[in-house]
Coordinates of C-alpha atoms and ligand atoms in Angstrom, one line a residue:
M1 CA -43.0 -21.9 -31.0
Q2 CA -45.2 -21.3 -33.6
L3 CA -44.3 -19.5 -36.6
V4 CA -46.1 -18.0 -39.8
L5 CA -43.9 -17.8 -43.1
I6 CA -45.4 -15.5 -45.6
G7 CA -44.3 -14.0 -49.0
P8 CA -44.4 -14.2 -52.7
P9 CA -44.3 -17.4 -54.7
G10 CA -40.4 -17.9 -55.5
A11 CA -39.4 -16.1 -52.2
G12 CA -37.6 -19.1 -51.0
K13 CA -40.3 -20.1 -48.0
G14 CA -39.5 -23.7 -48.6
T15 CA -35.8 -23.6 -48.0
I16 CA -36.1 -21.2 -45.1
A17 CA -39.0 -23.0 -43.6
E18 CA -37.3 -26.2 -43.8
K19 CA -34.0 -25.0 -42.4
V20 CA -35.7 -23.0 -39.5
A21 CA -37.8 -25.9 -38.5
A22 CA -34.6 -28.3 -38.1
K23 CA -32.7 -25.7 -36.1
Y24 CA -35.5 -25.1 -33.9
G25 CA -37.3 -28.2 -33.9
L26 CA -40.5 -27.3 -35.4
A27 CA -42.7 -29.1 -37.5
H28 CA -42.5 -27.5 -41.0
L29 CA -46.0 -27.7 -42.5
S30 CA -46.1 -26.4 -46.1
T31 CA -49.7 -26.8 -47.6
G32 CA -48.1 -26.6 -51.0
D33 CA -46.1 -29.3 -50.3
M34 CA -49.2 -31.3 -48.7
L35 CA -51.1 -30.7 -51.8
R36 CA -48.6 -31.6 -54.3
D37 CA -47.7 -34.6 -52.3
A38 CA -51.8 -35.5 -52.3
I39 CA -52.1 -35.0 -56.1
A40 CA -48.8 -37.2 -56.5
R41 CA -50.4 -39.9 -54.6
G42 CA -54.0 -39.6 -56.2
T43 CA -55.7 -39.0 -52.7
A44 CA -59.1 -37.7 -52.7
L45 CA -57.8 -34.4 -51.5
G46 CA -55.7 -34.5 -54.5
A47 CA -58.1 -34.6 -56.9
E48 CA -60.3 -32.0 -55.5
A49 CA -57.0 -29.7 -55.4
K50 CA -55.6 -30.4 -58.7
E51 CA -57.0 -28.1 -60.8
Y52 CA -56.2 -25.4 -58.6
V53 CA -52.9 -25.9 -57.8
E54 CA -52.0 -26.4 -61.6
T55 CA -53.9 -23.1 -63.0
G56 CA -52.3 -20.9 -60.0
R57 CA -55.8 -20.4 -58.2
L58 CA -56.2 -20.8 -54.4
V59 CA -57.4 -24.2 -53.2
P60 CA -60.9 -23.4 -51.7
Q61 CA -60.8 -23.0 -47.9
E62 CA -63.6 -25.5 -47.3
I63 CA -61.4 -27.9 -48.7
L64 CA -57.8 -27.0 -47.1
G65 CA -59.3 -25.7 -43.8
R66 CA -60.0 -29.3 -42.5
V67 CA -56.6 -30.3 -43.7
V68 CA -54.8 -27.6 -41.5
A69 CA -56.5 -28.2 -38.5
E70 CA -56.2 -31.8 -38.3
R71 CA -52.2 -31.3 -38.7
L72 CA -51.9 -28.5 -36.3
R73 CA -53.6 -30.7 -33.9
A74 CA -51.1 -32.8 -33.8
D75 CA -47.9 -30.5 -33.9
G76 CA -47.7 -27.9 -31.0
N77 CA -44.5 -26.1 -32.4
F78 CA -44.7 -25.6 -36.0
I79 CA -43.6 -23.0 -38.9
L80 CA -46.7 -22.9 -41.6
D81 CA -45.3 -22.3 -45.0
G82 CA -48.1 -21.2 -47.5
Y83 CA -51.1 -20.8 -45.0
P84 CA -52.7 -18.4 -44.3
R85 CA -52.7 -16.9 -47.7
T86 CA -56.4 -14.8 -47.3
L87 CA -58.0 -13.1 -44.5
E88 CA -60.3 -15.8 -44.2
Q89 CA -57.5 -18.5 -43.5
A90 CA -55.8 -15.9 -41.0
E91 CA -59.3 -15.6 -39.1
F92 CA -59.6 -19.5 -39.1
L93 CA -56.0 -20.1 -37.9
S94 CA -56.3 -17.6 -35.3
G95 CA -59.4 -19.9 -34.0
L96 CA -57.8 -23.0 -33.8
P97 CA -57.6 -24.5 -30.3
G98 CA -54.0 -24.6 -29.2
V99 CA -52.9 -21.7 -31.7
A100 CA -51.3 -18.5 -30.3
L101 CA -48.5 -17.2 -32.8
D102 CA -45.6 -15.9 -31.8
A103 CA -44.5 -14.0 -34.7
V104 CA -45.2 -13.9 -38.7
I105 CA -42.0 -13.8 -40.7
Y106 CA -42.8 -12.0 -44.0
V107 CA -40.0 -12.5 -46.5
A108 CA -40.3 -9.4 -49.0
V109 CA -38.8 -10.2 -52.6
R110 CA -39.4 -7.9 -55.4
E111 CA -41.4 -9.5 -58.4
E112 CA -38.6 -9.8 -60.7
E113 CA -36.7 -11.5 -58.5
A114 CA -39.2 -14.2 -57.3
F115 CA -40.1 -14.7 -61.0
A116 CA -36.4 -15.4 -62.1
R117 CA -36.1 -18.1 -59.1
S118 CA -39.1 -19.8 -59.7
R119 CA -38.4 -20.2 -63.1
G120 CA -35.5 -22.4 -62.6
R121 CA -36.7 -24.4 -60.0
R122 CA -37.4 -28.2 -59.9
V123 CA -39.3 -30.7 -58.0
C124 CA -38.1 -34.2 -57.4
R125 CA -40.6 -36.8 -58.7
A126 CA -39.5 -39.2 -56.0
C127 CA -39.9 -37.3 -52.7
G128 CA -41.3 -34.1 -54.0
A129 CA -38.1 -32.0 -52.5
V130 CA -37.7 -28.2 -54.7
S131 CA -34.4 -27.3 -55.3
G132 CA -33.3 -24.2 -57.2
A133 CA -31.9 -23.5 -60.5
D134 CA -28.6 -23.3 -59.1
E135 CA -28.7 -26.6 -57.6
A136 CA -27.4 -29.8 -58.6
D137 CA -29.0 -32.3 -61.0
V138 CA -30.0 -34.8 -58.4
C139 CA -32.2 -34.1 -55.7
G140 CA -30.2 -32.5 -52.7
R141 CA -32.8 -34.6 -50.2
C142 CA -33.0 -38.3 -51.9
G143 CA -30.5 -38.3 -54.4
S144 CA -32.9 -39.1 -57.4
S145 CA -32.0 -37.6 -60.6
D146 CA -35.8 -37.5 -61.6
L147 CA -36.3 -34.0 -61.5
A148 CA -39.4 -32.0 -63.2
A149 CA -40.3 -28.4 -63.4
R150 CA -43.4 -27.7 -61.3
A151 CA -46.5 -28.1 -62.7
D152 CA -47.3 -24.5 -61.9
D153 CA -44.0 -22.6 -62.5
R154 CA -45.0 -22.1 -66.3
P155 CA -44.8 -18.0 -67.1
A156 CA -48.4 -17.8 -67.3
T157 CA -49.2 -19.7 -64.3
L158 CA -46.5 -17.8 -62.4
K159 CA -47.9 -14.4 -63.1
K160 CA -51.2 -15.5 -62.0
R161 CA -50.0 -16.9 -58.9
Y162 CA -48.2 -13.5 -57.9
D163 CA -51.3 -11.8 -59.0
V164 CA -53.5 -13.8 -56.5
Y165 CA -50.6 -13.0 -53.7
V166 CA -50.9 -9.1 -54.3
R167 CA -54.6 -9.3 -53.9
E168 CA -55.2 -12.0 -51.6
T169 CA -52.6 -12.4 -49.4
A170 CA -50.9 -8.8 -48.9
P171 CA -54.0 -7.9 -46.9
V172 CA -52.8 -10.6 -44.5
I173 CA -49.5 -8.8 -43.9
E174 CA -51.3 -6.0 -42.9
Y175 CA -53.4 -8.1 -40.6
Y176 CA -50.5 -9.5 -38.7
R177 CA -48.9 -5.9 -38.8
G178 CA -52.0 -4.8 -36.9
H179 CA -51.8 -7.5 -34.5
G180 CA -48.2 -6.5 -33.8
L181 CA -47.1 -10.1 -34.8
L182 CA -45.2 -9.0 -38.0
R183 CA -41.4 -9.3 -38.6
E184 CA -40.2 -8.1 -41.8
V185 CA -37.3 -9.7 -43.4
D186 CA -35.5 -8.5 -46.6
G187 CA -35.4 -11.6 -49.1
T188 CA -32.9 -10.8 -51.6
G189 CA -29.7 -12.3 -51.7
G190 CA -28.5 -15.9 -51.1
R191 CA -29.7 -18.4 -49.1
E192 CA -27.4 -18.3 -46.0
E193 CA -27.5 -14.3 -45.9
V194 CA -31.3 -14.4 -45.9
L195 CA -31.4 -17.3 -43.6
A196 CA -29.5 -15.2 -41.2
R197 CA -32.0 -12.0 -41.4
V198 CA -34.7 -14.7 -40.5
E199 CA -33.1 -16.1 -37.6
A200 CA -32.0 -12.6 -36.4
A201 CA -35.7 -12.0 -36.9
I202 CA -36.9 -14.8 -34.8
G203 CA -34.3 -13.7 -31.9
P204 CA -33.1 -15.6 -28.9
A205 CA -36.0 -14.6 -26.6
L206 CA -38.6 -16.0 -29.1
A207 CA -36.4 -19.1 -29.8
R208 CA -36.1 -19.7 -25.6
G209 CA -39.9 -19.6 -25.2
D210 CA -39.6 -16.2 -23.4
D211 CA -42.4 -14.6 -25.0
N212 CA -44.5 -17.5 -24.3
G213 CA -44.5 -17.5 -20.3
Ligands
ADP1 P1 -45.7 -20.7 -54.0 O1 -45.5 -20.2 -52.7 O2 -44.3 -21.0 -54.4 O3 -46.9 -20.1 -54.5 P2 -46.6 -23.3 -52.7 O4 -46.2 -24.5 -52.7 O5 -46.8 -22.3 -51.3 O6 -45.9 -22.4 -53.9 O7 -48.4 -23.2 -53.1 C1 -48.7 -23.9 -54.4 C2 -50.0 -24.1 -54.7 O8 -50.8 -24.6 -53.9 C3 -50.8 -22.7 -54.6 O9 -50.6 -21.9 -56.0 C4 -52.4 -23.0 -54.5 O10 -52.9 -23.3 -55.6 C5 -52.1 -24.1 -53.2 N1 -52.1 -23.7 -52.2 C6 -50.9 -23.5 -51.3 N2 -51.1 -23.3 -49.9 C7 -52.6 -22.8 -49.9 C8 -53.6 -22.0 -49.2 N3 -53.4 -21.5 -48.0 N4 -54.4 -21.5 -49.7 C9 -54.9 -21.9 -50.9 N5 -54.3 -22.6 -51.9 C10 -53.1 -22.9 -51.5

């Protein structure tokens, strides 16, 4: 199964994608996580991407495209989280060999709720896992207590990211609606509630692979 997850910054994409990946046996590919990881490790990709990520701008497709293409070559069943974010990226993705998306899950959240969630979240400096404001003071994945605010969650940067989302990513939603792939889910409420809606949107047929023939 090949899924794309789209939603504004703070929609909870990372949390949802991780759970969906585990439940359906998919690779979880988050471009945000890949970039943060590359920056933390000081790789060539990290050096190229740092400035963009920390100021809330999109990393150019010339830089990110080859990374995504490489990762997707290795994984036939995936949930893509944070990609595509522009029409250019959506077209690039559909042109990649082996890519035939089954569904695009759009998690809809209003701006105020998205902001409130992003403001309190923290990233683990040891393993990169992101946790919400309402979670424990130790990392839920590795147990480290070295948690910090995400560099791009400052209010001004958050506003910028939301504006970029409205301008660049909203057209991607319409693109997939036009291709009959879009499944819209209400992203307000608690984690379990949202996850249940996402699973309902994926549906048993898709999970069994009926739509793939
Ligand atoms: P959020 O969805 O909360 O904004 P992400 O972790 O998905 O957070 O992305 C963080 C940052 O990484 C973005 O603001 C951007 O700078 C960069 N990034 C992630 N995915 C892409 C993408 N598909 N295209 C360009 N830049 C990206």
